[in-house]
Every structure is written in C-alpha cells, then in structure tokens.
PDB file of C-alpha atoms in Angstrom:
ATOM      1  CA  MET A   1     -21.885 -38.746  -3.350  1.00 47.00           C
ATOM      2  CA  LYS A   2     -21.877 -37.433  -6.854  1.00 47.00           C
ATOM      3  CA  PRO A   3     -18.672 -35.892  -8.366  1.00 48.00           C
ATOM      4  CA  LYS A   4     -18.418 -32.273  -8.634  1.00 44.00           C
ATOM      5  CA  SER A   5     -18.740 -30.899 -12.334  1.00 43.00           C
ATOM      6  CA  PRO A   6     -15.491 -29.152 -13.691  1.00 43.00           C
ATOM      7  CA  ALA A   7     -17.538 -25.843 -13.222  1.00 44.00           C
ATOM      8  CA  ALA A   8     -18.252 -26.621  -9.550  1.00 43.00           C
ATOM      9  CA  ARG A   9     -14.784 -27.449  -8.976  1.00 41.00           C
ATOM     10  CA  GLY A  10     -13.509 -24.112 -10.426  1.00 45.00           C
ATOM     11  CA  ARG A  11     -15.907 -22.266  -8.311  1.00 43.00           C
ATOM     12  CA  SER A  12     -14.753 -23.962  -5.201  1.00 42.00           C
ATOM     13  CA  ARG A  13     -11.016 -23.210  -6.022  1.00 42.00           C
ATOM     14  CA  LYS A  14     -11.795 -19.746  -6.773  1.00 45.00           C
ATOM     15  CA  ALA A  15     -13.786 -19.304  -3.429  1.00 49.00           C
ATOM     16  CA  ALA A  16     -10.619 -20.762  -1.638  1.00 55.00           C
ATOM     17  CA  HIS A  17      -8.211 -18.483  -3.456  1.00 66.00           C
ATOM     18  CA  LYS A  18      -8.116 -15.357  -1.101  1.00 85.00           C
ATOM     19  CA  PRO A  19      -4.743 -13.627  -1.884  1.00 88.00           C
ATOM     20  CA  GLU A  20      -3.175 -11.219   0.561  1.00 92.00           C
ATOM     21  CA  LEU A  21      -3.259  -7.597  -0.716  1.00 95.00           C
ATOM     22  CA  VAL A  22      -1.016  -5.197   1.088  1.00 96.00           C
ATOM     23  CA  VAL A  23      -1.923  -1.460   0.550  1.00 97.00           C
ATOM     24  CA  ILE A  24       0.770   0.960   1.274  1.00 97.00           C
ATOM     25  CA  THR A  25       0.032   4.456   2.041  1.00 95.00           C
ATOM     26  CA  GLY A  26       1.454   7.482   4.149  1.00 95.00           C
ATOM     27  CA  LEU A  27       3.362  10.572   3.807  1.00 91.00           C
ATOM     28  CA  SER A  28       5.311  11.759   0.775  1.00 89.00           C
ATOM     29  CA  GLY A  29       9.080  10.882   1.657  1.00 87.00           C
ATOM     30  CA  SER A  30       8.228   8.225   4.124  1.00 91.00           C
ATOM     31  CA  GLY A  31       9.322   5.346   2.261  1.00 92.00           C
ATOM     32  CA  LYS A  32       6.312   3.866   0.341  1.00 94.00           C
ATOM     33  CA  GLY A  33       8.416   3.203  -2.825  1.00 93.00           C
ATOM     34  CA  SER A  34      11.172   1.288  -0.731  1.00 94.00           C
ATOM     35  CA  VAL A  35       8.489  -0.834   0.963  1.00 97.00           C
ATOM     36  CA  LEU A  36       6.782  -1.644  -2.202  1.00 97.00           C
ATOM     37  CA  LYS A  37      10.201  -2.606  -3.745  1.00 96.00           C
ATOM     38  CA  SER A  38      10.889  -4.942  -0.664  1.00 96.00           C
ATOM     39  CA  LEU A  39       7.502  -6.641  -1.036  1.00 96.00           C
ATOM     40  CA  GLU A  40       8.260  -7.042  -4.902  1.00 96.00           C
ATOM     41  CA  ASP A  41      11.479  -8.580  -3.948  1.00 95.00           C
ATOM     42  CA  LEU A  42       9.492 -11.053  -1.725  1.00 94.00           C
ATOM     43  CA  GLY A  43       7.373 -12.227  -4.499  1.00 93.00           C
ATOM     44  CA  PHE A  44       4.498  -9.922  -4.186  1.00 95.00           C
ATOM     45  CA  TYR A  45       2.830  -8.530  -7.480  1.00 93.00           C
ATOM     46  CA  SER A  46       3.298  -4.910  -7.043  1.00 95.00           C
ATOM     47  CA  VAL A  47       1.614  -1.789  -8.497  1.00 94.00           C
ATOM     48  CA  ASP A  48       2.581   1.907  -7.611  1.00 92.00           C
ATOM     49  CA  ASN A  49       0.063   4.683  -7.767  1.00 89.00           C
ATOM     50  CA  LEU A  50      -3.118   2.775  -8.797  1.00 90.00           C
ATOM     51  CA  PRO A  51      -6.073   4.891  -9.000  1.00 93.00           C
ATOM     52  CA  VAL A  52      -8.442   4.297  -6.125  1.00 94.00           C
ATOM     53  CA  GLU A  53     -11.294   3.496  -8.552  1.00 94.00           C
ATOM     54  CA  LEU A  54      -9.300   0.635  -9.968  1.00 96.00           C
ATOM     55  CA  ILE A  55      -8.558  -1.125  -6.510  1.00 96.00           C
ATOM     56  CA  PRO A  56     -11.675  -3.253  -6.547  1.00 96.00           C
ATOM     57  CA  LYS A  57     -10.986  -4.523  -9.994  1.00 96.00           C
ATOM     58  CA  PHE A  58      -7.322  -5.157  -9.135  1.00 95.00           C
ATOM     59  CA  ALA A  59      -8.621  -7.105  -5.942  1.00 95.00           C
ATOM     60  CA  GLU A  60     -10.917  -9.221  -8.073  1.00 93.00           C
ATOM     61  CA  LEU A  61      -8.135  -9.958 -10.739  1.00 93.00           C
ATOM     62  CA  THR A  62      -5.827 -11.141  -7.952  1.00 92.00           C
ATOM     63  CA  CYS A  63      -8.649 -13.464  -6.770  1.00 90.00           C
ATOM     64  CA  ASP A  64      -9.130 -14.761 -10.254  1.00 91.00           C
ATOM     65  CA  ASN A  65      -5.429 -15.630 -10.877  1.00 91.00           C
ATOM     66  CA  PRO A  66      -4.525 -18.585  -8.699  1.00 90.00           C
ATOM     67  CA  SER A  67      -0.806 -17.749  -9.308  1.00 90.00           C
ATOM     68  CA  ILE A  68      -0.965 -14.565  -7.383  1.00 91.00           C
ATOM     69  CA  THR A  69      -0.878 -15.340  -3.741  1.00 91.00           C
ATOM     70  CA  ALA A  70       0.083 -11.869  -2.615  1.00 94.00           C
ATOM     71  CA  ALA A  71      -0.015  -8.424  -4.028  1.00 95.00           C
ATOM     72  CA  ALA A  72       0.902  -4.947  -2.921  1.00 96.00           C
ATOM     73  CA  LEU A  73       0.020  -1.579  -4.100  1.00 95.00           C
ATOM     74  CA  VAL A  74       0.712   2.128  -3.289  1.00 95.00           C
ATOM     75  CA  VAL A  75      -2.041   4.706  -2.792  1.00 93.00           C
ATOM     76  CA  ASP A  76      -1.286   8.267  -1.868  1.00 88.00           C
ATOM     77  CA  VAL A  77      -1.897  11.979  -2.264  1.00 83.00           C
ATOM     78  CA  ARG A  78      -0.967  11.864  -6.028  1.00 83.00           C
ATOM     79  CA  GLU A  79      -4.469  10.441  -6.400  1.00 81.00           C
ATOM     80  CA  GLY A  80      -5.913  13.850  -5.775  1.00 82.00           C
ATOM     81  CA  LYS A  81      -9.530  14.212  -4.760  1.00 87.00           C
ATOM     82  CA  GLU A  82     -10.345  10.779  -5.297  1.00 89.00           C
ATOM     83  CA  LEU A  83      -8.300   9.793  -2.297  1.00 90.00           C
ATOM     84  CA  LYS A  84     -11.315  10.663  -0.176  1.00 92.00           C
ATOM     85  CA  ARG A  85     -13.006   7.536  -1.487  1.00 94.00           C
ATOM     86  CA  PHE A  86     -10.249   5.390  -0.281  1.00 95.00           C
ATOM     87  CA  PRO A  87     -11.669   4.278   3.004  1.00 95.00           C
ATOM     88  CA  GLU A  88     -14.905   3.062   1.650  1.00 94.00           C
ATOM     89  CA  VAL A  89     -13.163   1.215  -1.111  1.00 95.00           C
ATOM     90  CA  PHE A  90     -10.681  -0.352   1.019  1.00 95.00           C
ATOM     91  CA  ALA A  91     -13.467  -1.458   3.398  1.00 93.00           C
ATOM     92  CA  GLY A  92     -15.347  -2.986   0.564  1.00 93.00           C
ATOM     93  CA  ILE A  93     -12.477  -5.276  -0.692  1.00 94.00           C
ATOM     94  CA  ARG A  94     -11.709  -6.695   2.880  1.00 88.00           C
ATOM     95  CA  HIS A  95     -14.330  -9.393   2.099  1.00 82.00           C
ATOM     96  CA  SER A  96     -12.740 -10.626  -1.087  1.00 82.00           C
ATOM     97  CA  VAL A  97      -9.058 -10.367  -0.300  1.00 90.00           C
ATOM     98  CA  ASN A  98      -6.938 -10.646   2.867  1.00 91.00           C
ATOM     99  CA  ALA A  99      -6.371  -6.916   2.830  1.00 94.00           C
ATOM    100  CA  LYS A 100      -3.917  -5.136   4.928  1.00 95.00           C
ATOM    101  CA  LEU A 101      -3.091  -1.534   5.264  1.00 96.00           C
ATOM    102  CA  ILE A 102       0.429  -0.170   6.036  1.00 97.00           C
ATOM    103  CA  PHE A 103       0.642   3.578   7.010  1.00 97.00           C
ATOM    104  CA  LEU A 104       4.076   5.218   6.629  1.00 96.00           C
ATOM    105  CA  GLU A 105       5.080   8.256   8.339  1.00 95.00           C
ATOM    106  CA  ALA A 106       8.063  10.241   9.475  1.00 94.00           C
ATOM    107  CA  ASP A 107       8.969  13.271  11.439  1.00 93.00           C
ATOM    108  CA  ASP A 108       8.646  16.651   9.675  1.00 91.00           C
ATOM    109  CA  ALA A 109      12.525  17.121   9.843  1.00 91.00           C
ATOM    110  CA  ALA A 110      13.154  13.686   8.294  1.00 91.00           C
ATOM    111  CA  ILE A 111      10.800  14.321   5.346  1.00 88.00           C
ATOM    112  CA  VAL A 112      12.183  17.790   4.824  1.00 86.00           C
ATOM    113  CA  ARG A 113      15.657  16.320   4.845  1.00 86.00           C
ATOM    114  CA  ARG A 114      14.711  13.502   2.375  1.00 82.00           C
ATOM    115  CA  PHE A 115      13.173  15.976  -0.008  1.00 77.00           C
ATOM    116  CA  SER A 116      16.093  18.241   0.011  1.00 75.00           C
ATOM    117  CA  GLU A 117      18.453  15.262  -0.649  1.00 78.00           C
ATOM    118  CA  THR A 118      16.466  14.106  -3.531  1.00 66.00           C
ATOM    119  CA  ARG A 119      15.543  17.607  -4.797  1.00 70.00           C
ATOM    120  CA  ARG A 120      12.173  16.525  -5.815  1.00 73.00           C
ATOM    121  CA  PRO A 121       9.004  18.572  -5.315  1.00 68.00           C
ATOM    122  CA  HIS A 122       6.483  17.665  -2.979  1.00 68.00           C
ATOM    123  CA  PRO A 123       3.373  16.091  -4.680  1.00 71.00           C
ATOM    124  CA  LEU A 124       1.171  18.865  -3.214  1.00 71.00           C
ATOM    125  CA  GLY A 125       2.910  21.328  -5.086  1.00 71.00           C
ATOM    126  CA  THR A 126       5.639  23.860  -5.194  1.00 64.00           C
ATOM    127  CA  GLY A 127       3.579  26.907  -4.370  1.00 72.00           C
ATOM    128  CA  ARG A 128       4.122  26.473  -0.641  1.00 70.00           C
ATOM    129  CA  SER A 129       6.821  25.309   1.603  1.00 78.00           C
ATOM    130  CA  ILE A 130       7.437  21.642   2.157  1.00 78.00           C
ATOM    131  CA  THR A 131       6.547  21.949   5.859  1.00 84.00           C
ATOM    132  CA  ARG A 132       3.149  23.389   5.008  1.00 87.00           C
ATOM    133  CA  SER A 133       2.544  20.730   2.380  1.00 84.00           C
ATOM    134  CA  ILE A 134       3.563  18.054   4.945  1.00 87.00           C
ATOM    135  CA  ARG A 135       0.969  19.414   7.424  1.00 89.00           C
ATOM    136  CA  SER A 136      -1.720  19.513   4.635  1.00 87.00           C
ATOM    137  CA  GLU A 137      -0.815  16.131   3.748  1.00 89.00           C
ATOM    138  CA  ARG A 138      -0.994  14.624   7.323  1.00 92.00           C
ATOM    139  CA  THR A 139      -4.608  16.182   7.694  1.00 92.00           C
ATOM    140  CA  GLN A 140      -5.688  14.738   4.270  1.00 91.00           C
ATOM    141  CA  LEU A 141      -4.251  11.242   5.326  1.00 93.00           C
ATOM    142  CA  ALA A 142      -5.618  11.135   8.789  1.00 95.00           C
ATOM    143  CA  PRO A 143      -8.828   9.192   8.244  1.00 94.00           C
ATOM    144  CA  ILE A 144      -6.694   6.631   6.257  1.00 95.00           C
ATOM    145  CA  ARG A 145      -3.979   6.424   8.903  1.00 96.00           C
ATOM    146  CA  ALA A 146      -6.939   5.689  11.441  1.00 96.00           C
ATOM    147  CA  MET A 147      -7.743   2.637   9.479  1.00 95.00           C
ATOM    148  CA  ALA A 148      -4.185   1.110   9.302  1.00 96.00           C
ATOM    149  CA  ASP A 149      -3.203  -2.388  10.498  1.00 95.00           C
ATOM    150  CA  LEU A 150       0.441  -1.222  10.842  1.00 95.00           C
ATOM    151  CA  ILE A 151       1.865   2.215  11.281  1.00 97.00           C
ATOM    152  CA  ILE A 152       5.555   2.654  10.784  1.00 96.00           C
ATOM    153  CA  ASN A 153       7.455   5.612  11.684  1.00 97.00           C
ATOM    154  CA  THR A 154      10.488   5.612   9.216  1.00 95.00           C
ATOM    155  CA  SER A 155      12.333   8.678  10.702  1.00 94.00           C
ATOM    156  CA  LYS A 156      15.141   6.589  12.123  1.00 93.00           C
ATOM    157  CA  PHE A 157      15.258   3.879   9.385  1.00 93.00           C
ATOM    158  CA  THR A 158      17.922   3.862   6.771  1.00 92.00           C
ATOM    159  CA  VAL A 159      16.474   2.453   3.407  1.00 91.00           C
ATOM    160  CA  HIS A 160      18.113  -0.746   4.212  1.00 94.00           C
ATOM    161  CA  GLU A 161      16.948  -1.153   7.757  1.00 95.00           C
ATOM    162  CA  LEU A 162      13.365  -0.338   6.407  1.00 95.00           C
ATOM    163  CA  ARG A 163      13.719  -3.153   3.835  1.00 94.00           C
ATOM    164  CA  GLU A 164      14.966  -5.509   6.438  1.00 95.00           C
ATOM    165  CA  PHE A 165      11.938  -4.670   8.609  1.00 94.00           C
ATOM    166  CA  ILE A 166       9.524  -5.458   5.835  1.00 94.00           C
ATOM    167  CA  GLY A 167      11.315  -8.474   5.121  1.00 93.00           C
ATOM    168  CA  GLU A 168      10.951  -9.741   8.841  1.00 92.00           C
ATOM    169  CA  GLN A 169       7.105  -8.835   8.672  1.00 89.00           C
ATOM    170  CA  TYR A 170       6.254 -10.397   5.289  1.00 87.00           C
ATOM    171  CA  ARG A 171       9.113 -12.855   4.238  1.00 80.00           C
ATOM    172  CA  SER A 172       6.954 -15.834   4.687  1.00 66.00           C
ATOM    173  CA  ARG A 173       3.846 -14.414   3.016  1.00 60.00           C
ATOM    174  CA  GLY A 174       5.241 -13.594  -0.436  1.00 50.00           C
ATOM    175  CA  GLY A 175       4.665 -15.375  -3.732  1.00 46.00           C
ATOM    176  CA  GLU A 176       6.388 -18.621  -4.623  1.00 43.00           C
TER     177      GLU A 176
END
C-alpha cells in the first residue's frame, strides 16, 4: 500500500472534520443572547446576528479550522427581509456541518414583561405595540420554527435556569 501524500492526508483530515454548528433563533426577548453566552462558556465559537448570506461561508470556515469543534450563532428578525432565505440556506449547510437549530419562544406576557424590564424597543419597531410586534414576529418565524430540532419555551425559566438547561444539553459537546 502506497503512503498518502501530504495533500491527500490533509483532504482526509478535512473530510473527517465535521464540526457542530448550533443556530439559535426565535422570538425577540426569548433568551437567544443568554443561550449564545451559555454555549460560548461551554467552548463554542459564538457569533451574534450573522447575516443569512454569510452562514454558508461561516460553516465552511468552521470546517477548515480543525481547532473549531463547535460553533453557535444567532439569526433573528434583525436580519430583515433576508430572513426568508434562512430555511434554504440552513438546509444547504446540513451536509457540511452537524447543524442543529434551536428555536426559543415564550408566552406573550413573558416577552412583554421582559421588554418593559429592559426598556428596549422591539426590533420590529416602535410604531406599533409590543404585542402586535410579537404577533408579527411569530408569523415571520413560523417556517423556521417548523424546522427546529429543539423548541424551548423560556416563559418559566430564569436566566440562570435557562443557562443550566443549555449546559445540560450541550456540556459535553463544546470546544476543548
């Protein structure tokens, strides 16, 4: 048997490196940032608000870098009209990385309370009530929710309980 050339060894190593990519999405105020921070604390390379058009390149870069075994990113309504392309883009990267989709949601009352506590505007604008913005966001995200591997209702979670839950789900899968 002939020994493999350095180029061939590099190709087989690259083919074998299939990192985990967790995409976090869901309703504004449902805890996406907390989940992202939890995964980052577990060793995941983390990116918030990555444009949908860059997700395939990000997946490719994680495959090209053997030191990245797990990565996480947030995609949400801040993306605007490009969010409609997400289901197609996500389906396209599933062959190159071990991609999982987490969808976070919460009851309307919990989200309204969280927005009033933080005094931040809803990303869909201040021209309508938070309740109307939540309804619109649920409608926009429905096709993405249908694709989710894990749906978490965070209404009853405190930030600490949510972080613990994510830790239980992903602790053994993070980076070194």
